[in-house]
Coordinates of C-alpha atoms in Angstrom, one line a residue:
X1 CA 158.4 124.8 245.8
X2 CA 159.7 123.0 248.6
X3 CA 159.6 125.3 252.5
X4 CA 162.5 124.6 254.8
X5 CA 164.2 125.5 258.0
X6 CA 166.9 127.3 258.3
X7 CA 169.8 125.0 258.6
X8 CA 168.2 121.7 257.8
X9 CA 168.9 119.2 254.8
X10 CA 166.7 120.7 251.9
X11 CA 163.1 118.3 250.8
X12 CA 162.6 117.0 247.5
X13 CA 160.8 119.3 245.5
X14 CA 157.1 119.7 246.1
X15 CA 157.6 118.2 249.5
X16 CA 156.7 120.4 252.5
X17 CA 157.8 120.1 256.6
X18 CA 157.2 122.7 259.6
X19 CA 159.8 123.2 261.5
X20 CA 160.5 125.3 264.6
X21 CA 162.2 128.9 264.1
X22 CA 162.4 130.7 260.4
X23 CA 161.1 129.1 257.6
X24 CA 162.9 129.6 254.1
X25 CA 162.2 128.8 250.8
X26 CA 164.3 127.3 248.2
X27 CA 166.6 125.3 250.6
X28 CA 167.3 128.0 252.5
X29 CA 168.5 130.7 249.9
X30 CA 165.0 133.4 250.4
X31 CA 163.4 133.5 253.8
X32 CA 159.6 134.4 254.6
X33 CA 160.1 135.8 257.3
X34 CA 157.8 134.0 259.4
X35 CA 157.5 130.9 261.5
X36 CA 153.9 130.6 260.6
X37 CA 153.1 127.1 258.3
X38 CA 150.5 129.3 256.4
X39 CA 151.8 132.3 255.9
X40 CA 155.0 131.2 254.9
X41 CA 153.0 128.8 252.1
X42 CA 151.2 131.8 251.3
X43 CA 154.3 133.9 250.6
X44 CA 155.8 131.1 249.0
X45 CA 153.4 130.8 246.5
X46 CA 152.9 134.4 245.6
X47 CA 157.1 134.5 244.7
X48 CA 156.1 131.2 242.7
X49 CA 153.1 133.1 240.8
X50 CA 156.1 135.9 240.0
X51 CA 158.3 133.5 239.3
X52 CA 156.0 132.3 236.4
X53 CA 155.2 135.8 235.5
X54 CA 158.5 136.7 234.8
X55 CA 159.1 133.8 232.8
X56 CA 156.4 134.7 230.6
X57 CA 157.4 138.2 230.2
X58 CA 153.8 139.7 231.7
X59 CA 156.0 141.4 234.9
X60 CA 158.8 144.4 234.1
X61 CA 161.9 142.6 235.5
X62 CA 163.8 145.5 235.6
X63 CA 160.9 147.7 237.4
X64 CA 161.3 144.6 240.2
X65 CA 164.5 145.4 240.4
X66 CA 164.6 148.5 240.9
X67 CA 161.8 148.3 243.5
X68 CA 164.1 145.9 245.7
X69 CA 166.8 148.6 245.2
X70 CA 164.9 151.2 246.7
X71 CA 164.0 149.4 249.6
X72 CA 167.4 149.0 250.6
X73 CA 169.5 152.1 253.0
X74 CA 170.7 154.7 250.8
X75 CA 174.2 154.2 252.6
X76 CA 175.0 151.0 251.3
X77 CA 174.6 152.2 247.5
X78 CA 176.4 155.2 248.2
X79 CA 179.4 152.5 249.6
X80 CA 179.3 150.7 246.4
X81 CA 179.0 154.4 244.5
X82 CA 182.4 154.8 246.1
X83 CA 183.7 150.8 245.3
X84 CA 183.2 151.7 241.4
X85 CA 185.2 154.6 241.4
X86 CA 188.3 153.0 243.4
X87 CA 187.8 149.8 240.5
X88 CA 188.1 152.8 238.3
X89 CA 191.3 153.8 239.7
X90 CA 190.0 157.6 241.1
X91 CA 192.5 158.9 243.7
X92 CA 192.0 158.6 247.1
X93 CA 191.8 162.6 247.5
X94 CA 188.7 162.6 245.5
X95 CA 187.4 159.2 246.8
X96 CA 187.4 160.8 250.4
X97 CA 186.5 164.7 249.5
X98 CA 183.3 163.1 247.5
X99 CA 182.4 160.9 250.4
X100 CA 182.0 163.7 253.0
X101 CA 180.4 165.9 250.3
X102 CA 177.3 163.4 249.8
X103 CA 176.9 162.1 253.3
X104 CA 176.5 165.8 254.3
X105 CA 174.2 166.2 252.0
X106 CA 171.9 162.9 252.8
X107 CA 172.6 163.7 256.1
X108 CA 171.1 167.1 256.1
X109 CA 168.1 166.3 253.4
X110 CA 167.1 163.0 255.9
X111 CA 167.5 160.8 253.5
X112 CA 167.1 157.5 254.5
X113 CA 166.4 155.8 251.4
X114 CA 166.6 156.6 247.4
X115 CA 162.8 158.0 246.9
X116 CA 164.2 160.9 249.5
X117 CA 167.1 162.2 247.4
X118 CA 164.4 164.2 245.5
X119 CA 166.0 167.3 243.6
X120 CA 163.9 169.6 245.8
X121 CA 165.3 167.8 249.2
X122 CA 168.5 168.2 247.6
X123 CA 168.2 171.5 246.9
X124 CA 167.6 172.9 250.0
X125 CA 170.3 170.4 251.7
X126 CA 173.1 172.8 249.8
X127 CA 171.8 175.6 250.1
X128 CA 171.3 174.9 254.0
X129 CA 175.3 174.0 253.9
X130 CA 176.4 176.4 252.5
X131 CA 174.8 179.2 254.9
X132 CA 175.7 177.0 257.9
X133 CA 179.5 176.3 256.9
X134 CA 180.4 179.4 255.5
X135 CA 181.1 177.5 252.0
X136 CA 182.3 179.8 249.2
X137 CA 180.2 179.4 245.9
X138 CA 182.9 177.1 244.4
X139 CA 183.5 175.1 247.3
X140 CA 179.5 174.5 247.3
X141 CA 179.3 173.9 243.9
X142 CA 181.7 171.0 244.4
X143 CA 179.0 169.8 247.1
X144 CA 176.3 170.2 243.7
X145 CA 178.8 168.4 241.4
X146 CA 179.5 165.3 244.0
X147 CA 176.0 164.3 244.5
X148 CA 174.7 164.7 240.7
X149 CA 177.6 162.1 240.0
X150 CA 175.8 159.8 242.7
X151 CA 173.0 160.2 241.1
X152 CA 173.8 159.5 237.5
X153 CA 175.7 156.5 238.4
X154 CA 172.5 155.1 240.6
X155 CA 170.4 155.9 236.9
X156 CA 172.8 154.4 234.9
X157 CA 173.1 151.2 236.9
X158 CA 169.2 150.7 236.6
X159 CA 168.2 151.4 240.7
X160 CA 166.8 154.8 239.9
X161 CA 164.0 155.3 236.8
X162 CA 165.2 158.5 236.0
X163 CA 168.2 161.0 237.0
X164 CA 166.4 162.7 239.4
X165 CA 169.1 165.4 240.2
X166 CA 169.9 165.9 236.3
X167 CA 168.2 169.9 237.2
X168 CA 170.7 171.1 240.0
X169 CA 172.3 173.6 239.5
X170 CA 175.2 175.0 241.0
X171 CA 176.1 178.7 242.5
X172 CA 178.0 181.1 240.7
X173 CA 181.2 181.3 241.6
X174 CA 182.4 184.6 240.0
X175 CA 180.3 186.3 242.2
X176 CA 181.4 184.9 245.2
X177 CA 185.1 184.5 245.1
X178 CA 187.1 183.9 247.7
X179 CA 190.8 182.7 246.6
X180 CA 191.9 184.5 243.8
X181 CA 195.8 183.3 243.5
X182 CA 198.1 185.6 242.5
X183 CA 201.1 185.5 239.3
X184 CA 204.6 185.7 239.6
X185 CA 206.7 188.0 238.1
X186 CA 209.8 186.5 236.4
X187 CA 211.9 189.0 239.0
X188 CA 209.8 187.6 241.7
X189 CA 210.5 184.1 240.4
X190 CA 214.0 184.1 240.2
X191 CA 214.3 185.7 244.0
X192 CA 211.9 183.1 245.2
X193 CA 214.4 180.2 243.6
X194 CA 217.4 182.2 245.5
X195 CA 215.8 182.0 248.2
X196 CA 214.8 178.2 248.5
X197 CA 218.8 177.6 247.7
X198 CA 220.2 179.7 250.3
X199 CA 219.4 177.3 253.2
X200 CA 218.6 172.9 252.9
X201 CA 216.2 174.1 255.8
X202 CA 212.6 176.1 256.0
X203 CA 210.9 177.0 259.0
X204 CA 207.1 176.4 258.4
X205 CA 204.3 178.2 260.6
X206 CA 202.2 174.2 260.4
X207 CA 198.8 174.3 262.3
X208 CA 198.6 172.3 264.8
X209 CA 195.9 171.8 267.7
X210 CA 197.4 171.9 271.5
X211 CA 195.6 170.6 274.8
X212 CA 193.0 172.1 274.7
X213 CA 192.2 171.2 271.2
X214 CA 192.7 174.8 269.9
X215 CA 194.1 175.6 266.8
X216 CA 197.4 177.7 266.5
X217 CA 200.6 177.9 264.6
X218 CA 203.4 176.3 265.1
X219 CA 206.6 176.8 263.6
X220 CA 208.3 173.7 262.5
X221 CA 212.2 173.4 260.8
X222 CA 211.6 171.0 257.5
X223 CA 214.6 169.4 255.6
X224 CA 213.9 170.2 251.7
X225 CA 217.0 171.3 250.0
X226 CA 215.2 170.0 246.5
X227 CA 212.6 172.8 246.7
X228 CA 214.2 175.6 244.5
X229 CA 214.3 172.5 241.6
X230 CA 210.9 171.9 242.6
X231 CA 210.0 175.6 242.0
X232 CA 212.1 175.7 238.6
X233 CA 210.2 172.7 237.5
X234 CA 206.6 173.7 237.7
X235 CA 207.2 176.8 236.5
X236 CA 208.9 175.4 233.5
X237 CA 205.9 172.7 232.8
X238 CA 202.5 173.8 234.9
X239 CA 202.8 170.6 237.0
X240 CA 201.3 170.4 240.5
X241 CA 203.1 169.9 243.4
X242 CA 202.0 166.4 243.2
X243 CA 203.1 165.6 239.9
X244 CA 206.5 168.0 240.4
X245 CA 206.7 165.4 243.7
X246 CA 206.6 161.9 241.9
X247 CA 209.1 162.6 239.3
X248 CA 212.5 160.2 239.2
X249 CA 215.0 160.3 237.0
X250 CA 213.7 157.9 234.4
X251 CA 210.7 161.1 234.1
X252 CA 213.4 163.2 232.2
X253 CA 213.8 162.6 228.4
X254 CA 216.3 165.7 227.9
X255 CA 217.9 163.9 224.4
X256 CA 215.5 163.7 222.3
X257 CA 214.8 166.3 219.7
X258 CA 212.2 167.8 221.6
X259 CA 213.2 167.7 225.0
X260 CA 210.2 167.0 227.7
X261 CA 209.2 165.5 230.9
X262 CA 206.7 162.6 231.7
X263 CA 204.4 162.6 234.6
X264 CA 202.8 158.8 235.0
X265 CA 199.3 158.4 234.7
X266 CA 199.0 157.7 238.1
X267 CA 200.0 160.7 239.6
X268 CA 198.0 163.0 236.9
X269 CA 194.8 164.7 238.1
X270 CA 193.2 163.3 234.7
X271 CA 194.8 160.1 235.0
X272 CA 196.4 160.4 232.1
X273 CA 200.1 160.3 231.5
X274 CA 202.0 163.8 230.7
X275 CA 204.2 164.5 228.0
X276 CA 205.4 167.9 229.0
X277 CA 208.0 169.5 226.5
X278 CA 210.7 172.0 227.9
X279 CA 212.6 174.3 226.6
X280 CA 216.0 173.2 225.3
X281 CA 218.0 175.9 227.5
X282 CA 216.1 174.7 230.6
X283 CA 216.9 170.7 229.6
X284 CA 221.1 171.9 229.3
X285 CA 220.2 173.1 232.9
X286 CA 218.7 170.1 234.9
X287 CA 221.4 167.7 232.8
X288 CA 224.3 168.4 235.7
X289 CA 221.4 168.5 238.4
X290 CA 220.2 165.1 237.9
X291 CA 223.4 163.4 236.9
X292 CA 223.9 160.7 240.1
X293 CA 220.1 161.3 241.0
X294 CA 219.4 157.1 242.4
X295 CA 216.7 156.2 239.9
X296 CA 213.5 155.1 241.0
X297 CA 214.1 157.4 243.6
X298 CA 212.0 161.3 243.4
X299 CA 214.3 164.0 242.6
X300 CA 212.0 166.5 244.4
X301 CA 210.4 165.1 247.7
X302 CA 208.0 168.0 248.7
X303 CA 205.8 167.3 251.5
X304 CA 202.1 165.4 250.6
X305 CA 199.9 168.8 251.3
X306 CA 202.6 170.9 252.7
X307 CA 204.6 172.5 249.4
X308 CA 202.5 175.8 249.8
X309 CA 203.9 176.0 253.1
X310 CA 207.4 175.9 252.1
X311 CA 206.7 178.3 249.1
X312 CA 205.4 181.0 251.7
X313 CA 208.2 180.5 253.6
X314 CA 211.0 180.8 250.8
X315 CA 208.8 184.3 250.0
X316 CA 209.2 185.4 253.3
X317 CA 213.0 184.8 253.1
X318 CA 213.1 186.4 249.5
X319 CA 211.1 189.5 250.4
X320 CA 213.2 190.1 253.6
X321 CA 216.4 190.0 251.6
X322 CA 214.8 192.2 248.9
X323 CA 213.7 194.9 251.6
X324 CA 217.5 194.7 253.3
X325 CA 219.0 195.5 250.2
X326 CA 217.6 199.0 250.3
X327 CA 220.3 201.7 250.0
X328 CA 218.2 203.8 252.5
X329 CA 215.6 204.5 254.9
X330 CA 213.4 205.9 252.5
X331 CA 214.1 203.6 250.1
X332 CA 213.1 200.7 252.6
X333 CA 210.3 202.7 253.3
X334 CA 209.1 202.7 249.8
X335 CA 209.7 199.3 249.0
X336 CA 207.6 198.2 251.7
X337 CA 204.6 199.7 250.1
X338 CA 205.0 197.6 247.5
X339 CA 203.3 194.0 247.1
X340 CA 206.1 192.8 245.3
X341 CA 207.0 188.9 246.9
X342 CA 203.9 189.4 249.2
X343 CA 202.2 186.2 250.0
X344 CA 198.7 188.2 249.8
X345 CA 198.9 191.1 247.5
X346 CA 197.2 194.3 248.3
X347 CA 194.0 193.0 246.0
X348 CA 193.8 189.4 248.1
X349 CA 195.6 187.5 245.8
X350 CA 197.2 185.0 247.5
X351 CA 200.2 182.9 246.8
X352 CA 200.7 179.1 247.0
X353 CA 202.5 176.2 244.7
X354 CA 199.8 176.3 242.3
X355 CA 200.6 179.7 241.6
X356 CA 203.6 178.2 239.3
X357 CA 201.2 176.5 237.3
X358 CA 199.2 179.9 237.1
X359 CA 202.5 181.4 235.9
X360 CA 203.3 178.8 233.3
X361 CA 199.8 179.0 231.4
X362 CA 200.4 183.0 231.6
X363 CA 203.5 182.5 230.0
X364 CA 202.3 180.7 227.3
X365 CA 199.6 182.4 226.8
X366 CA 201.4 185.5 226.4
X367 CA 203.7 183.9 223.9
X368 CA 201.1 184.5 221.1
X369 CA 200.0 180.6 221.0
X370 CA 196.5 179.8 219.9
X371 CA 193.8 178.6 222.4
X372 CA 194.6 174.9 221.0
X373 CA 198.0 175.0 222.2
X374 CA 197.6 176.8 225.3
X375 CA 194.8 174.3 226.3
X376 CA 196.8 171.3 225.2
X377 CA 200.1 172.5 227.1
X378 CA 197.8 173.3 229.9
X379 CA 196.1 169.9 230.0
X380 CA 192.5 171.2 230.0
X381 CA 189.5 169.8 228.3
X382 CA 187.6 173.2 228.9
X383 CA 188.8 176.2 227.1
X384 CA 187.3 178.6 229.7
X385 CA 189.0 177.6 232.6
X386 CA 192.1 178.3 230.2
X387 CA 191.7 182.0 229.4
X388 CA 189.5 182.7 232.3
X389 CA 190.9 181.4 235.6
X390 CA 195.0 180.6 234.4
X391 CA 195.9 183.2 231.5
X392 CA 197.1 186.3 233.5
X393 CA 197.3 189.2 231.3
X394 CA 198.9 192.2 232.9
X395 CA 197.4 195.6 232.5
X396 CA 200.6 196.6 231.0
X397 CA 200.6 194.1 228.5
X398 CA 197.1 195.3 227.4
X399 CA 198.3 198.7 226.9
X400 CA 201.0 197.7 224.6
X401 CA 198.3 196.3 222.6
X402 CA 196.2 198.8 222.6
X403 CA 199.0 201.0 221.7
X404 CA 199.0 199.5 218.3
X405 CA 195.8 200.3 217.4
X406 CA 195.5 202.5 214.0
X407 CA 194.8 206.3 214.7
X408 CA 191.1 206.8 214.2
X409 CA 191.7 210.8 213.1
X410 CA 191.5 213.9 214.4
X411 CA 188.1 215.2 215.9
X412 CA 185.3 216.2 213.7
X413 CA 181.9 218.0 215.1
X414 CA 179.8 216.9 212.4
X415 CA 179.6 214.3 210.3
X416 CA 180.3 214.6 206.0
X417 CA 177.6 215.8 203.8
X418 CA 176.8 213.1 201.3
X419 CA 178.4 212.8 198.3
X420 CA 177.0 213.7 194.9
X421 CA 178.0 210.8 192.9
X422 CA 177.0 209.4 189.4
X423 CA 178.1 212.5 187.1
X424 CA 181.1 213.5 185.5
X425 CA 182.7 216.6 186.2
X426 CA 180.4 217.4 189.0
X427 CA 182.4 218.6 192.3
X428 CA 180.8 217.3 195.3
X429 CA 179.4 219.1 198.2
X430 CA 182.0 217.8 200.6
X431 CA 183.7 215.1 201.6
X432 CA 187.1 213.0 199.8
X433 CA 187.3 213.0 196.0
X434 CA 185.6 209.9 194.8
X435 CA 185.8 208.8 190.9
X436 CA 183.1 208.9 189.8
X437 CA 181.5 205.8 187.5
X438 CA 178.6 205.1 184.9
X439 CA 176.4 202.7 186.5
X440 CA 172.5 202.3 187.0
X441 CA 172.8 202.5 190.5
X442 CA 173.9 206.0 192.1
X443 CA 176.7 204.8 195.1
X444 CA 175.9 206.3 198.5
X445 CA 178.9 207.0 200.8
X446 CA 178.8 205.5 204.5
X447 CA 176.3 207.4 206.6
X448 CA 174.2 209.2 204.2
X449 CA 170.9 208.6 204.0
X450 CA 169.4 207.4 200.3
X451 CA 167.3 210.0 198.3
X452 CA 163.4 210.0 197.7
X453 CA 161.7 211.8 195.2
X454 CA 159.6 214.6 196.4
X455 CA 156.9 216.2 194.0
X456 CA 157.8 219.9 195.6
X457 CA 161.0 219.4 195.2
X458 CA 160.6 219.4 191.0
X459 CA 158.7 223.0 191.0
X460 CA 160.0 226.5 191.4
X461 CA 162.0 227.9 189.6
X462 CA 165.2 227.2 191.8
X463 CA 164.6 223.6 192.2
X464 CA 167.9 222.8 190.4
X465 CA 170.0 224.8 192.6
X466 CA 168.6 224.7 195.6
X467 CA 169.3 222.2 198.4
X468 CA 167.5 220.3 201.5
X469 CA 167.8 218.6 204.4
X470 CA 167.2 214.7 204.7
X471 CA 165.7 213.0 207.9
X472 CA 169.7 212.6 209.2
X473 CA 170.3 216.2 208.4
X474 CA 172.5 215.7 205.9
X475 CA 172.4 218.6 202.7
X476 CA 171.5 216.9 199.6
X477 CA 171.7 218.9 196.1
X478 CA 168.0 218.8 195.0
X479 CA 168.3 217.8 191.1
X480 CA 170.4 214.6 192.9
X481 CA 167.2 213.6 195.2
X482 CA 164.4 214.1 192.4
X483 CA 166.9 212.0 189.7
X484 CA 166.9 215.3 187.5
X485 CA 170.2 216.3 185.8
X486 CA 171.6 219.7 186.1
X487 CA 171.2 221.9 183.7
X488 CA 174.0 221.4 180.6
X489 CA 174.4 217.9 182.4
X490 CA 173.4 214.2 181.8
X491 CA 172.6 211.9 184.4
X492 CA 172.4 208.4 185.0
X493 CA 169.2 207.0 185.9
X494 CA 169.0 205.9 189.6
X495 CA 166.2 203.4 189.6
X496 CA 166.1 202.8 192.8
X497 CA 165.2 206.5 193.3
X498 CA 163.1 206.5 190.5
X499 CA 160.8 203.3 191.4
X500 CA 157.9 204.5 193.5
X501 CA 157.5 201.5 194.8
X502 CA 160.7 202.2 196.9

């Protein structure tokens, strides 16, 4: 193997020439590292002794490689982590809200190369975020879930040996809750569409930092007379207020049998396109609406960010109308108690665009349609986040059903006495009439304890008419526990009773 300088014309193989500056082997394509004749020769040889190793399978090319991989800065895999999700056509949203949730985390375990993103290193990293930022359990879960997806794709792609962070777990976010939205009622609903179509203007409060660089509120006049359609529309199909916001014309099949609404593939959360069917009466409705729409052109142009602004606003405007229209003072008084178009309800609920799309899985829920159909119409691979975090059910609702539950009876103090069964014409201590039937088994009712045979319980004289108590306290007839017939009587033998085995 030839050793050149960088930059001149490359030897004929085997041939050797020193040169001033950095030697590299292989015409140039792998440097030494060195301007020393020897060592470089040296070097050169070892990567020719590899070479041949390789070749004759006695070195583990893909332990070599991932050796080379883990000498190089974590950064640049993480860059090239992010370059195979934008080839796989992930939104930019979740391109950039991954980003910032990994490099905190490397950032704050001191990771400088693979071997430091250890799952103990890791661990520690969220757990020190999440005190330091305030993160909610959810929010820091996301932090868990961002980095365990760096990690599988660094396994998968051969640079790590082993999924190192396959054991983090997560926080749980039931117990730490902090944004719980809130459901529409349909009266609430319909006074929220009023409002967004009593005005083509909303004033916003939009945050905004002044000179000092301090945040504040800033109220802002926005042009979106679309909104109330906007409203209508992902109430009627649980799209978010990106999907609700890419929809042209050409999005509405309101024909065909079943009526529905397509959202392109691009615009999906899944990346998948969505069929969204409608119900006929609301199709007869948006016909006039979007007749002389432009096509290509989006029917509702919320803001990128800003449609839980405008919703909050038209709630504001809805709730001030609802409280005007009080006859009196004390009827003013009393509706103002009441959380009814509140932004933020007296529990913390709060209120935002998503909210529709809680609404709409609610709905359909409370419809009666099967999990399958509510998870399908919902767009949801995971069943719990179905009924768990979308399916509303008001307390109301779950009284009705209740309700319909059978009548258990009246209260009793104490439970039946068993049954004497087995023998005609025998009336039975207490309890319901049963027939009675000629078997080899004696039937014992629900609750009563099964008979053993007791030698006292044969002598005396008054062993056929006398009664005792079981372990449960119920009375039994004595000649039914000892398998004896009463006098006059035939019995059936019982031979489970009988067997002392039993």
């Amino acid at each position: 193997m030839g050793i050149q300088g960088s930059g001149e014309e490359c030897s004929e193989p085997g041939e050797a020439e020193e040169v001033v500056g950095l030697l590299v082997v292989a015409c140039g394509e792998r440097s030494t590292g060195t301007a020393e004749q020897k060592t470089a020769e040296r070097i050169a040889r070892k990567w020719e002794d590899e070479s041949r190793q390789r070749a004759e399978g006695l070195i583990d090319v893909h332990a070599m490689a991932r050796a080379e991989q883990a000498a190089r800065p974590i950064a640049d895999h993480l860059d090239e982590f992010l370059d195979y999700l934008r080839d796989k056509g992930t939104s930019d949203d979740t391109i950039n809200a991954l980003e910032s949730r990994v490099k905190a985390i490397i950032a704050e375990s001191a990771a400088e190369r693979l071997d430091g993103l250890t799952l103990a290193a890791v661990q520690g990293a969220v757990a020190r975020l999440k005190d330091a930022k305030g993160l909610s359990a959810k929010t820091a879960s996301h932090y868990v879930v961002a980095v365990k997806g760096f990690s599988r794709w660094l396994f998968a792609n051969q640079r790590t040996s082993a999924d190192v962070l396959a054991g983090l777990r997560g926080f749980n976010a039931e117990a730490d809750r902090r944004r719980v939205r809130r459901n529409f009622t349909a009266d609430e609903l319909a006074q929220l569409i009023a409002a967004a179509e009593s005005s083509d203007w909303v004033t916003v409060q939009r945050p905004e930092r002044d000179a000092k660089k301090q945040l504040r509120l800033v109220p802002v006049r926005m042009h979106y007379p679309e909104r109330g359609w906007a409203y209508r529309i992902a109430a009627q199909t649980g799209f978010r207020a990106s999907e609700v916001a890419s929809l042209t014309p050409e999005s509405f099949d309101l024909d065909s049998d079943t009526p529905a609404i397509r959202c392109r593939a691009s615009y999906t959360k899944n990346r998948r396109e969505a069929i969204q069917p409608i119900p006929g009466a609301f199709a007869d409705q948006l016909r006039p609406w979007l007749k002389g729409k432009p096509e290509g052109r989006p029917v509702c142009p919320l803001p990128s960010g800003k449609a839980a602004l405008l919703l909050r606003a038209d709630l504001g405007t809805a709730r001030a109308a609802w409280l005007a229209e009080a006859a009196t003072a004390a009827e003013r008084a009393e509706r103002e108690k009441n959380d009814f178009l509140l932004a933020t309800d007296a529990e913390g609920r709060v209120a935002d665009f998503h909210c529709l799309r809680v609404h709409f899985i609610s709905a359909v829920v409370q419809t009666g349609a099967n999990l399958k159909q509510a998870m399908d119409l919902a767009r949801h691979t995971d069943p719990r986040l179905t009924m768990k975090v979308y399916a509303r059910v008001a307390l109301a609702d779950l009284g009705a059903i209740v309700n319909g539950l059978p009548d258990v009876g009246g209260s009793r103090s104490r439970a039946p006495r068993a049954l004497a069964t087995g023998t005609l014409g025998r009336t039975p201590v207490s309890g319901p009439t049963q027939k009675p039937t000629q078997t080899r088994h004696r039937s014992v009712p629900f609750g009563a304890a099964p008979c053993r045979e007791d030698a006292s319980d044969r002598s005396g004289p008054d062993a056929r008419n006398s009664h005792r108590d079981d372990p449960l306290g119920h009375s039994v007839p004595l000649s039914a526990a000892s398998g004896k017939s009463a006098e006059g009587r035939t019995r059936t033998a019982d031979l489970r009773v009988m067997n002392p085995a039993l």
